[in-house]
Amino acid sequence: MGKPDLTVNFAGIKMRNPLMVASGTFGYGEEYEELVDVKKLGAIVLKSVTLKPRQGNPPPRIVETPAGLLNAIGLHNIGVSALIREKLPGLRNLGTPIIVSIGGETVEEFVELIEFLTDAEGISGIELNLSCPNIGKRILAQDPAAAGKLLESIRKKCRLPLIVKLSPQVTDITEIAGTCEEKGADAISLINSFPGMAIDIETRKPVLGNTTGGLTGPAIKPLALKMVWDVCRVVKIPVVGMGGVMRASDAIEFMLAGAKAIAVGTALFSNPDIIEEIVQGIEDYLVQNGFASVSQIVGNLDGS
Amino acid sequence: MKQEILSNEEVAPGIFRMGIAIWKRIQSACPGQFVHIRCSSTFEPLLRRPLSIHEIDSNEVKLLYKVIGSGTKLLSEKKPGEKLDIVGPLGHGFNVEPSPESVMIVAGGIGAAPVLFLAHFLKAARKQVLIGARTGELILYEEEFKKLGFSVEVTTDDGSYGKKGLVSSLFEEFLKRETPAIVYACGPVALLKEVADTCGNCGIPCQVSIENQMACGVGACLGCVIKTKEKDGSTIYRRVCKDGPVFDASIVSWESLI
C-alpha cells in the first residue's frame, strides 16, 4: 500500500494535511520562523486582528494551571491595516494557506474588516472570532440571533471561505452552529478557550491582570471533543476541531468525532515540532489501520 | 532539539549549575539571551522554562538556576547523560557595543546568572561589579569576575560576607565616588527599579534584564508583556521574550512592575 493521502480540501482551502495552528498561538506567522517549518503546516490561522490596533490587557496575562494554561491577552494586535501592509507581503509566498482571524465588537466593525480583507492578496480564508472571552461582557458567540445577523451582513461582501469560531460558553452549542450554517458560514471551528480564573492566596488577588481568562491545554480536551462531536452531528459544513490537542491520538479522536481539520495551539508552546509529529502520527495510524486517505477517518466513529 | 546534559550540580543551597553540550546556533548567542527548556516529558508542567545563559565555552553551555517551582525542581533532578529538550538562543540581549571607558555591573541574588556571561564581552579599561545576596554562601563567581579584570564589591543582607546591607545602597555609595559610563543590572525587580532610578537621576545609561513568565518564548503569544514608556509619554506593552529580556531601563514603567 502506498503513502496515505493526507490532503484536505477544507471549505475550498487546499491543505497539504489537516493540521492548522490556532489563532493567537502563532502570532502573525513569522515569529516561529526559526523553529517551525511552515511548509509542513496544513494552514496558518493568524492572531486575531481588529479594525484599530489594540493594546490588550494589563499583565500578568498568563498563568499555568494543572494540565492547562489560563490566558487573558485581550486581543492585543496591530490592527487590520498594519496586517495587510506589514505582514501579508511576507506570508504570500510561503505556499501554506493563510487564514486571517478577525474580531469586532459590532456588526459594522466586522463589515469594515471584511471590506479591508476580501480583496487583499494572499488570504485563503477568514475566521470570525465571535468568542474572544476577554473583551466586554457579552460575546457574539452566545447570541445565535446576533451571530446570524452578522453573517447575513458580511456573507455577500466576502468572497473568501468564512469560518466561524465558536465559544464553549453556551448551554447548547449546536444551536449557534446550526444558525451559522443556515446563514452561510462555510465552516465552523471550535472551541475557543473556557473561561476560568486563578487566585494568589498570599496577596488575595486574582493572578491575571484581567481577573479572568481563557483556559486552554490538555485539561479541556474531553470537553472540546464532546462539543465537536455534538456539532458534527448537526451540521453538514466542515469543522475544525481544537482544544487541548497535544499528540496524534488527540487529533485522531477529534477526526473520528467528525472534525475535518484540526488546530493546535497551546501544545506548540511546549513543543514547536508538534505539528510535524502529529502529521506523522496520523500517517502511521492510517497505514496501520488500512485507510488510504485521511478523509476516511473523519466522522468514522464506530457505534455512534 | 535534544542536547546531552554534561553536569548538574548544586553549587549553593537551592542553586544549581547545569552544563549542556553546545549546538551550532548557541555559539553565536549574545549575553542576556535565554534558552527555553522543557523540564518534563509529560505536560506537567505544561510550559517551558526560560533560563538565561550563564556561560558558554568550547563544548558546553552553562545555566545557573534557582529551584523555585515544579519546573526547576524537575530540572534539578536530571542526571548527566540525559537528554534535555532545549530551544535557543532566544530574545534580545545586552548591547555591549560600543565599549565605553568604564562599565559597572550590579547583580542581585540569582541575577549573577546572565551577568557572568556578559562580563566576558565587556572590554572597558575600568570594570566594576557589585554583587549582593541574602547570605554569604549565595555569593557566587567572585573569583571569575576578578579573573576577567573586574573590581568586585560584595554585600549580604545578613552581613555574613562582604558589607552588610543591600546592593542598591552600595551602588548609590559607589556613585558618589565614581561615574561609570554605563550600568548593566540583573536581579529582583525592586533592585532593578532602584538602580534604574539612580541611573536616571545621574544621567547614566542603564540596561536591565527582566524576568517574566513566558509561554511561547518567541514573541507570538504576547503572554509575557510589560508596560513600557514611549518618547511621547504614552505607554505600550512590549514582549519580555522578544523585545527583551534586556531593556533600556529608562523605557520600563517601573511603577507597573512593583
Coordinates of C-alpha atoms in Angstrom, one line a residue:
Chain A
M1 CA 0.0 0.0 0.0
G2 CA 1.3 3.5 -0.9
K3 CA 1.5 6.5 1.3
P4 CA -1.9 7.6 2.5
D5 CA -3.4 10.8 1.2
L6 CA -3.2 13.5 3.9
T7 CA -4.5 16.4 1.8
V8 CA -7.7 18.1 2.7
N9 CA -10.0 20.4 0.8
F10 CA -11.4 22.4 3.7
A11 CA -14.2 24.6 2.5
G12 CA -12.2 25.3 -0.6
I13 CA -8.9 25.8 1.2
K14 CA -6.4 23.3 -0.1
M15 CA -4.4 22.0 2.8
R16 CA -1.4 19.6 2.5
N17 CA -2.5 18.0 5.7
P18 CA -5.4 18.6 8.2
L19 CA -3.3 20.4 10.8
M20 CA -3.6 24.2 11.4
V21 CA -2.0 26.4 14.0
A22 CA -4.7 28.0 16.2
S23 CA -5.3 31.7 16.2
G24 CA -3.3 33.6 18.8
T25 CA -0.6 31.0 19.3
F26 CA 1.4 31.6 16.1
G27 CA 1.4 35.4 16.0
Y28 CA 1.5 36.8 12.5
G29 CA 3.2 33.7 11.0
E30 CA 6.8 35.0 11.3
E31 CA 7.6 34.7 15.0
Y32 CA 8.2 30.9 14.8
E33 CA 10.3 31.0 11.6
E34 CA 13.5 29.7 13.2
L35 CA 11.7 26.9 15.0
V36 CA 8.9 25.7 12.7
D37 CA 9.0 24.8 9.0
V38 CA 5.7 26.5 7.9
K39 CA 5.8 24.3 4.8
K40 CA 4.9 21.4 7.0
L41 CA 1.7 23.0 8.2
G42 CA -1.7 22.5 6.6
A43 CA -2.7 26.1 7.2
I44 CA -1.8 29.1 9.4
V45 CA -4.5 31.0 11.3
L46 CA -3.1 34.4 12.3
K47 CA -3.6 36.2 15.6
S48 CA -7.0 37.9 15.6
V49 CA -6.9 41.5 14.2
T50 CA -9.4 44.3 14.9
L51 CA -10.2 47.4 12.9
K52 CA -7.8 49.6 15.0
P53 CA -4.7 48.4 16.9
R54 CA -5.4 47.2 20.5
Q55 CA -3.1 47.4 23.5
G56 CA -4.5 44.3 25.1
N57 CA -5.0 43.5 28.8
P58 CA -2.7 44.6 31.6
P59 CA -0.2 41.9 32.7
P60 CA 0.0 39.3 34.1
R61 CA -1.6 37.7 31.1
I62 CA -0.8 34.0 31.6
V63 CA -0.8 31.5 34.4
E64 CA -0.1 27.8 34.3
T65 CA -2.8 25.6 35.9
P66 CA -2.8 21.8 36.2
A67 CA -2.6 20.5 32.6
G68 CA -3.6 23.8 31.3
L69 CA -2.8 27.4 30.6
L70 CA -5.0 30.4 31.5
N71 CA -4.6 33.5 29.3
A72 CA -6.1 36.9 29.1
I73 CA -4.2 38.6 26.2
G74 CA -7.2 40.8 25.4
L75 CA -6.9 40.9 21.6
H76 CA -3.6 42.8 21.7
N77 CA -3.0 43.3 17.9
I78 CA -1.6 45.6 15.3
G79 CA -4.9 46.3 13.5
V80 CA -6.0 45.2 10.1
S81 CA -4.2 47.9 8.1
A82 CA -0.8 47.1 9.5
L83 CA -1.5 43.4 9.0
I84 CA -2.2 44.0 5.3
R85 CA 0.7 46.4 4.9
E86 CA 3.4 44.8 7.0
K87 CA 2.6 41.1 7.4
L88 CA 0.8 39.8 4.4
P89 CA 3.5 40.5 1.8
G90 CA 5.9 38.2 3.7
L91 CA 3.3 35.5 4.0
R92 CA 2.0 35.3 0.4
N93 CA 4.7 33.1 -0.9
L94 CA 5.0 30.6 1.9
G95 CA 3.0 28.0 0.0
T96 CA 0.8 27.5 3.1
P97 CA -2.7 28.8 3.2
I98 CA -3.2 31.9 5.4
I99 CA -6.4 32.3 7.3
V100 CA -7.0 35.7 8.8
S101 CA -8.9 35.8 12.1
I102 CA -10.9 38.9 12.8
G103 CA -12.6 40.2 15.9
G104 CA -15.0 43.1 16.3
E105 CA -17.5 44.4 18.9
T106 CA -20.2 45.4 16.4
V107 CA -21.6 44.2 13.1
E108 CA -20.3 47.4 11.5
E109 CA -16.7 46.6 12.6
F110 CA -16.9 43.2 11.1
V111 CA -18.3 44.5 7.9
E112 CA -15.4 47.0 7.6
L113 CA -12.9 44.3 8.4
I114 CA -14.3 42.1 5.6
E115 CA -14.2 45.1 3.2
F116 CA -10.5 45.6 4.0
L117 CA -9.6 41.9 3.6
T118 CA -11.8 40.4 0.9
D119 CA -9.6 41.6 -1.9
A120 CA -6.3 41.6 -0.1
E121 CA -3.8 39.3 -1.8
G122 CA -2.6 36.1 -0.2
I123 CA -5.5 35.2 2.1
S124 CA -7.2 31.8 1.8
G125 CA -9.9 32.2 4.4
I126 CA -11.4 34.3 7.1
E127 CA -12.1 33.1 10.7
L128 CA -14.7 35.1 12.6
N129 CA -13.7 35.4 16.2
L130 CA -17.1 35.7 17.8
S131 CA -15.8 34.3 21.0
C132 CA -12.9 36.1 22.4
P133 CA -13.8 35.9 26.1
N134 CA -11.7 38.8 27.2
I135 CA -13.5 41.8 25.8
G136 CA -16.7 43.3 27.1
K137 CA -19.4 41.3 28.9
R138 CA -21.5 39.5 26.3
I139 CA -19.9 37.8 23.3
L140 CA -21.5 37.3 19.9
A141 CA -21.0 33.6 20.1
Q142 CA -23.5 33.4 23.0
D143 CA -26.3 35.0 20.9
P144 CA -27.4 33.0 17.9
A145 CA -29.7 35.7 16.6
A146 CA -26.9 38.4 16.7
A147 CA -24.4 36.0 15.1
G148 CA -27.0 35.1 12.4
K149 CA -27.5 38.8 11.7
L150 CA -23.7 39.4 11.5
L151 CA -23.3 36.6 9.0
E152 CA -26.2 37.9 6.8
S153 CA -24.4 41.3 6.8
I154 CA -21.0 40.0 5.8
R155 CA -21.7 36.9 3.7
K156 CA -22.4 38.7 0.5
K157 CA -19.4 41.0 0.9
C158 CA -17.0 38.2 1.5
R159 CA -15.7 36.1 -1.5
L160 CA -13.4 34.1 0.8
P161 CA -14.3 31.0 2.8
L162 CA -15.8 32.1 6.1
I163 CA -15.1 30.0 9.2
V164 CA -17.0 30.9 12.3
K165 CA -15.2 30.2 15.6
L166 CA -17.4 29.2 18.5
S167 CA -17.2 29.6 22.2
P168 CA -17.9 26.8 24.6
Q169 CA -19.6 29.3 26.9
V170 CA -23.1 28.3 25.9
T171 CA -25.8 26.0 27.0
D172 CA -26.3 24.2 23.7
I173 CA -23.5 24.7 21.2
T174 CA -25.4 23.0 18.3
E175 CA -27.9 25.9 18.3
I176 CA -25.5 28.6 17.2
A177 CA -23.6 26.1 15.0
G178 CA -26.9 25.4 13.1
T179 CA -27.6 29.2 12.8
C180 CA -24.2 29.8 11.3
E181 CA -24.6 27.1 8.8
E182 CA -28.1 28.4 7.8
K183 CA -26.8 31.9 7.4
G184 CA -24.0 31.0 5.0
A185 CA -20.9 30.1 7.1
D186 CA -18.6 27.8 5.0
A187 CA -17.2 26.1 8.1
I188 CA -17.1 26.1 11.9
S189 CA -14.2 26.0 14.2
L190 CA -14.4 25.1 17.8
I191 CA -13.8 25.5 20.5
N192 CA -12.3 28.7 21.9
S193 CA -10.9 28.7 25.5
F194 CA -13.1 28.0 28.5
P195 CA -13.5 30.9 31.0
G196 CA -11.5 30.5 34.2
M197 CA -9.6 32.2 36.9
A198 CA -6.8 31.7 39.4
I199 CA -6.2 33.5 42.8
D200 CA -3.0 34.2 44.6
I201 CA -3.8 33.2 48.2
E202 CA -0.9 35.2 49.6
T203 CA -1.9 38.5 48.1
R204 CA -5.6 37.5 48.0
K205 CA -5.7 38.9 44.4
P206 CA -6.6 37.4 41.1
V207 CA -3.4 36.3 39.3
L208 CA -4.4 37.6 35.9
G209 CA -4.4 41.3 35.3
N210 CA -7.8 40.9 33.7
T211 CA -9.1 38.9 36.7
T212 CA -10.4 36.1 34.5
G213 CA -9.0 34.4 31.4
G214 CA -9.5 31.6 29.0
L215 CA -8.3 28.0 29.8
T216 CA -6.6 26.0 27.1
G217 CA -4.4 22.9 27.0
P218 CA -4.9 19.2 27.7
A219 CA -7.3 20.0 30.7
I220 CA -10.0 21.0 28.2
K221 CA -9.7 18.2 25.6
P222 CA -12.5 15.9 26.7
L223 CA -14.9 18.9 26.9
A224 CA -13.8 20.2 23.5
L225 CA -14.1 16.7 21.9
K226 CA -17.6 16.3 23.2
M227 CA -18.6 19.7 21.7
V228 CA -17.0 18.9 18.4
W229 CA -18.9 15.6 18.3
D230 CA -22.2 17.4 19.2
V231 CA -21.7 20.0 16.4
C232 CA -20.5 17.5 13.8
R233 CA -23.8 15.6 14.2
V234 CA -26.0 18.5 13.3
V235 CA -24.1 20.5 10.6
K236 CA -23.0 19.5 7.1
I237 CA -20.4 22.2 6.7
P238 CA -16.8 21.1 7.7
V239 CA -15.5 21.6 11.2
V240 CA -12.1 22.5 12.6
G241 CA -11.7 20.7 15.9
M242 CA -9.5 22.1 18.6
G243 CA -9.0 22.3 22.3
G244 CA -6.0 20.6 24.1
V245 CA -4.7 18.6 21.1
M246 CA -1.2 17.6 22.4
R247 CA -0.5 14.5 20.3
A248 CA -1.5 12.5 17.3
S249 CA -4.0 10.4 19.2
D250 CA -5.8 13.5 20.3
A251 CA -6.1 14.8 16.7
I252 CA -7.4 11.4 15.5
E253 CA -10.0 11.4 18.3
F254 CA -11.3 14.8 17.0
M255 CA -11.3 13.5 13.4
L256 CA -13.2 10.4 14.4
A257 CA -15.7 12.7 16.2
G258 CA -16.2 14.4 12.8
A259 CA -13.6 17.2 12.5
K260 CA -12.2 17.5 9.0
A261 CA -9.3 19.7 10.2
I262 CA -7.5 20.1 13.5
A263 CA -6.0 23.2 15.1
V264 CA -3.1 23.0 17.6
G265 CA -2.3 25.9 19.9
T266 CA -1.0 25.5 23.4
A267 CA 0.9 22.4 22.6
L268 CA 3.2 24.5 20.3
F269 CA 4.5 26.3 23.3
S270 CA 5.9 23.2 24.9
N271 CA 6.9 21.6 21.6
P272 CA 7.4 23.6 18.4
D273 CA 7.8 20.3 16.5
I274 CA 4.3 19.2 17.5
I275 CA 2.6 19.7 14.1
E276 CA 5.2 17.5 12.3
E277 CA 4.9 14.8 15.0
I278 CA 1.1 14.8 14.8
V279 CA 1.1 14.6 11.0
Q280 CA 3.5 11.7 11.1
G281 CA 1.4 10.0 13.8
I282 CA -1.8 10.4 11.7
E283 CA 0.0 8.9 8.7
D284 CA 1.2 5.9 10.8
Y285 CA -2.3 5.4 12.1
L286 CA -3.8 5.4 8.6
V287 CA -1.2 2.9 7.4
Q288 CA -1.7 0.6 10.4
N289 CA -5.4 0.6 10.0
G290 CA -5.6 0.3 6.3
F291 CA -7.0 3.7 5.4
A292 CA -6.0 5.2 2.1
S293 CA -6.8 8.7 3.0
V294 CA -7.3 10.9 6.0
S295 CA -10.8 11.7 4.9
Q296 CA -11.8 8.1 5.6
I297 CA -11.4 8.6 9.3
V298 CA -13.5 11.9 9.5
G299 CA -16.6 11.0 11.4
N300 CA -15.8 7.3 11.2
L301 CA -16.8 6.7 14.8
D302 CA -17.9 3.1 15.4
G303 CA -21.3 2.7 17.0
S304 CA -22.4 6.4 17.0
Chain B
M1 CA 16.2 20.0 20.0
K2 CA 17.6 17.4 22.4
Q3 CA 21.1 18.1 23.9
E4 CA 23.1 16.0 26.3
I5 CA 23.4 17.1 29.9
L6 CA 27.1 17.1 30.9
S7 CA 26.7 18.1 34.6
N8 CA 24.1 19.3 37.0
E9 CA 25.4 20.3 40.4
E10 CA 24.1 22.2 43.5
V11 CA 26.6 25.0 43.8
A12 CA 24.9 26.7 46.8
P13 CA 21.8 25.8 48.7
G14 CA 18.9 25.6 46.2
I15 CA 21.1 26.9 43.4
F16 CA 22.2 24.6 40.6
R17 CA 24.6 24.9 37.7
M18 CA 23.9 22.7 34.6
G19 CA 26.3 22.1 31.8
I20 CA 24.8 21.1 28.4
A21 CA 26.6 20.1 25.2
I22 CA 26.7 23.0 22.8
W23 CA 24.9 23.2 19.5
K24 CA 25.6 25.4 16.4
R25 CA 23.2 28.3 17.0
I26 CA 24.0 28.7 20.6
Q27 CA 27.7 29.5 19.8
S28 CA 26.6 32.9 18.4
A29 CA 24.5 33.8 21.5
C30 CA 24.7 37.3 23.0
P31 CA 24.9 37.9 26.7
G32 CA 21.4 38.3 28.2
Q33 CA 19.8 35.9 25.7
F34 CA 18.0 32.9 27.1
V35 CA 17.2 29.3 26.3
H36 CA 13.8 27.7 26.7
I37 CA 13.7 24.3 28.4
R38 CA 11.1 21.6 28.6
C39 CA 11.5 20.3 32.1
S40 CA 9.2 17.3 31.7
S41 CA 8.3 14.8 29.0
T42 CA 4.7 14.9 30.2
F43 CA 2.6 18.1 30.2
E44 CA 3.1 18.8 33.9
P45 CA 4.3 21.5 33.9
L46 CA 2.9 22.5 30.6
L47 CA 5.2 25.3 29.7
R48 CA 8.9 25.5 29.0
R49 CA 11.1 27.4 31.5
P50 CA 13.2 30.3 30.3
L51 CA 16.8 30.4 31.7
S52 CA 19.4 32.9 30.9
I53 CA 22.7 31.8 29.5
H54 CA 25.3 31.8 32.3
E55 CA 28.4 30.9 30.4
I56 CA 29.4 29.3 27.1
D57 CA 32.8 27.7 26.4
S58 CA 34.1 25.5 23.6
N59 CA 32.0 22.5 24.5
E60 CA 29.3 23.4 26.9
V61 CA 26.6 25.9 27.7
K62 CA 26.2 26.6 31.4
L63 CA 23.0 27.6 33.1
L64 CA 22.7 28.8 36.7
Y65 CA 19.2 28.4 38.2
K66 CA 17.4 28.5 41.5
V67 CA 14.9 25.8 42.4
I68 CA 11.6 27.8 42.7
G69 CA 8.7 25.7 41.4
S70 CA 7.9 22.4 39.8
G71 CA 9.8 23.0 36.6
T72 CA 13.1 24.0 38.2
K73 CA 12.7 21.1 40.7
L74 CA 12.4 18.6 37.8
L75 CA 15.4 20.2 36.2
S76 CA 17.5 19.9 39.4
E77 CA 16.8 16.1 39.4
K78 CA 18.2 15.5 35.9
K79 CA 21.4 13.5 35.6
P80 CA 24.4 13.8 33.4
G81 CA 23.9 11.7 30.2
E82 CA 20.2 12.5 30.0
K83 CA 19.0 14.5 27.0
L84 CA 17.4 17.9 27.5
D85 CA 14.8 19.4 25.2
I86 CA 16.1 22.9 24.7
V87 CA 15.5 25.8 22.3
G88 CA 17.6 28.9 21.8
P89 CA 19.2 31.3 22.0
L90 CA 16.2 33.5 22.2
G91 CA 15.5 37.1 23.0
H92 CA 17.2 40.4 22.8
G93 CA 20.3 40.6 25.0
F94 CA 22.6 43.2 26.4
N95 CA 24.0 45.8 24.0
V96 CA 27.8 45.7 24.5
E97 CA 28.9 48.0 21.7
P98 CA 30.5 50.4 21.6
S99 CA 32.7 49.7 24.6
P100 CA 32.9 52.7 26.9
E101 CA 35.8 53.5 29.2
S102 CA 34.2 52.3 32.4
V103 CA 31.4 49.8 33.0
M104 CA 29.5 48.7 36.0
I105 CA 27.5 45.5 36.6
V106 CA 25.0 45.3 39.5
A107 CA 23.8 41.8 40.3
G108 CA 21.4 40.7 43.0
G109 CA 20.8 37.1 44.0
I110 CA 20.4 34.7 41.1
G111 CA 21.0 37.8 38.9
A112 CA 24.6 36.6 38.7
A113 CA 23.4 34.1 36.1
P114 CA 23.4 36.2 32.9
V115 CA 26.0 38.8 34.0
L116 CA 28.9 36.5 34.2
F117 CA 28.4 35.7 30.5
L118 CA 28.1 39.5 29.9
A119 CA 31.4 40.1 31.8
H120 CA 33.2 38.1 29.1
F121 CA 32.1 40.6 26.4
L122 CA 33.0 43.9 28.2
K123 CA 36.3 45.4 27.1
A124 CA 36.3 48.6 29.1
A125 CA 39.5 49.8 30.9
R126 CA 37.7 50.2 34.2
K127 CA 35.3 47.3 35.1
Q128 CA 33.4 47.1 38.4
V129 CA 30.9 44.6 39.6
L130 CA 28.7 44.9 42.7
I131 CA 27.2 41.6 43.9
G132 CA 24.5 41.2 46.5
A133 CA 22.9 38.2 48.0
R134 CA 20.8 37.2 51.1
T135 CA 23.8 35.4 52.7
G136 CA 27.5 34.7 52.1
E137 CA 27.1 31.2 50.7
L138 CA 25.0 32.6 47.9
I139 CA 27.8 34.9 46.6
L140 CA 29.0 33.0 43.6
Y141 CA 31.6 33.7 41.0
E142 CA 33.5 36.5 42.8
E143 CA 36.8 34.9 41.6
E144 CA 35.6 34.5 38.0
F145 CA 34.8 38.3 37.8
K146 CA 38.3 39.1 39.3
K147 CA 39.9 36.9 36.6
L148 CA 38.1 38.9 34.0
G149 CA 39.6 42.1 35.3
F150 CA 36.7 43.3 37.4
S151 CA 36.9 45.1 40.7
V152 CA 34.4 43.2 42.9
E153 CA 32.4 44.5 45.9
V154 CA 30.1 42.3 47.8
T155 CA 27.1 42.9 50.1
T156 CA 25.0 40.4 52.0
D157 CA 21.6 41.1 53.7
D158 CA 22.9 39.3 56.9
G159 CA 26.4 40.7 56.8
S160 CA 27.9 37.1 56.8
Y161 CA 30.2 38.1 53.9
G162 CA 31.3 41.4 52.5
K163 CA 29.4 44.6 53.6
K164 CA 26.1 44.2 55.4
G165 CA 23.2 45.7 53.5
L166 CA 21.6 45.9 50.2
V167 CA 23.5 46.1 46.9
S168 CA 21.4 49.1 45.8
S169 CA 22.8 51.1 48.8
L170 CA 26.3 50.0 47.8
F171 CA 25.6 51.2 44.3
E172 CA 24.4 54.6 45.5
E173 CA 27.6 55.0 47.7
F174 CA 29.7 54.0 44.7
L175 CA 28.2 56.6 42.5
K176 CA 29.4 59.3 45.0
R177 CA 33.0 58.4 44.2
E178 CA 32.8 57.4 40.5
T179 CA 30.5 57.6 37.5
P180 CA 30.5 54.6 35.2
A181 CA 29.8 55.3 31.5
I182 CA 27.2 52.5 31.5
V183 CA 25.4 50.3 34.1
Y184 CA 24.1 46.7 33.5
A185 CA 21.8 45.3 36.1
C186 CA 20.2 42.0 36.8
G187 CA 18.2 40.7 39.8
P188 CA 15.0 41.2 41.7
V189 CA 12.7 43.9 40.2
A190 CA 12.9 46.1 43.4
L191 CA 16.7 46.2 42.9
L192 CA 16.4 47.0 39.2
K193 CA 14.0 49.8 39.9
E194 CA 16.4 51.4 42.4
V195 CA 19.3 51.1 40.1
A196 CA 17.2 52.4 37.2
D197 CA 16.0 55.4 39.3
T198 CA 19.5 56.3 40.4
C199 CA 20.9 56.0 36.9
G200 CA 18.0 58.1 35.6
N201 CA 18.8 60.8 38.1
C202 CA 22.5 60.8 37.3
G203 CA 22.1 60.5 33.5
I204 CA 23.9 57.2 33.3
P205 CA 22.7 54.8 30.6
C206 CA 21.4 51.6 32.2
Q207 CA 20.4 48.2 30.7
V208 CA 18.3 45.8 32.8
S209 CA 17.4 42.1 32.4
I210 CA 13.8 41.4 33.3
E211 CA 12.3 38.1 34.2
N212 CA 8.7 37.1 33.4
Q213 CA 6.5 34.0 32.9
M214 CA 6.5 33.1 29.3
A215 CA 4.5 30.7 27.1
C216 CA 5.9 30.7 23.5
G217 CA 9.2 32.4 24.1
V218 CA 9.4 33.7 20.6
G219 CA 7.1 36.7 20.6
A220 CA 4.0 35.0 19.2
C221 CA 1.6 34.7 22.1
L222 CA 2.0 38.1 23.8
G223 CA 1.7 36.5 27.2
C224 CA 4.9 37.9 28.8
V225 CA 4.5 41.7 28.1
I226 CA 5.5 44.5 30.5
K227 CA 4.4 48.1 30.3
T228 CA 7.0 50.5 28.7
K229 CA 7.1 54.2 28.0
E230 CA 7.3 55.8 24.6
K231 CA 9.0 59.2 24.0
D232 CA 5.7 61.0 23.7
G233 CA 4.7 59.9 27.2
S234 CA 2.3 57.2 26.1
T235 CA 2.8 53.6 27.2
I236 CA 2.9 50.3 25.2
Y237 CA 3.3 46.7 26.1
R238 CA 6.5 45.0 25.0
R239 CA 7.3 41.3 25.0
V240 CA 9.9 40.2 27.5
C241 CA 10.8 37.2 25.4
K242 CA 11.4 39.0 22.1
D243 CA 11.8 42.8 22.7
G244 CA 13.7 41.8 26.0
P245 CA 14.6 40.3 28.3
V246 CA 17.1 43.1 28.3
F247 CA 15.6 46.6 28.2
D248 CA 16.9 50.1 28.3
A249 CA 16.0 50.9 32.0
S250 CA 14.6 54.3 31.0
I251 CA 11.7 52.9 29.0
V252 CA 10.4 50.5 31.6
S253 CA 7.3 51.6 33.5
W254 CA 8.7 50.5 36.9
E255 CA 5.6 51.5 38.8
S256 CA 3.7 48.8 36.9
L257 CA 6.1 46.1 38.0
I258 CA 6.4 46.7 41.7

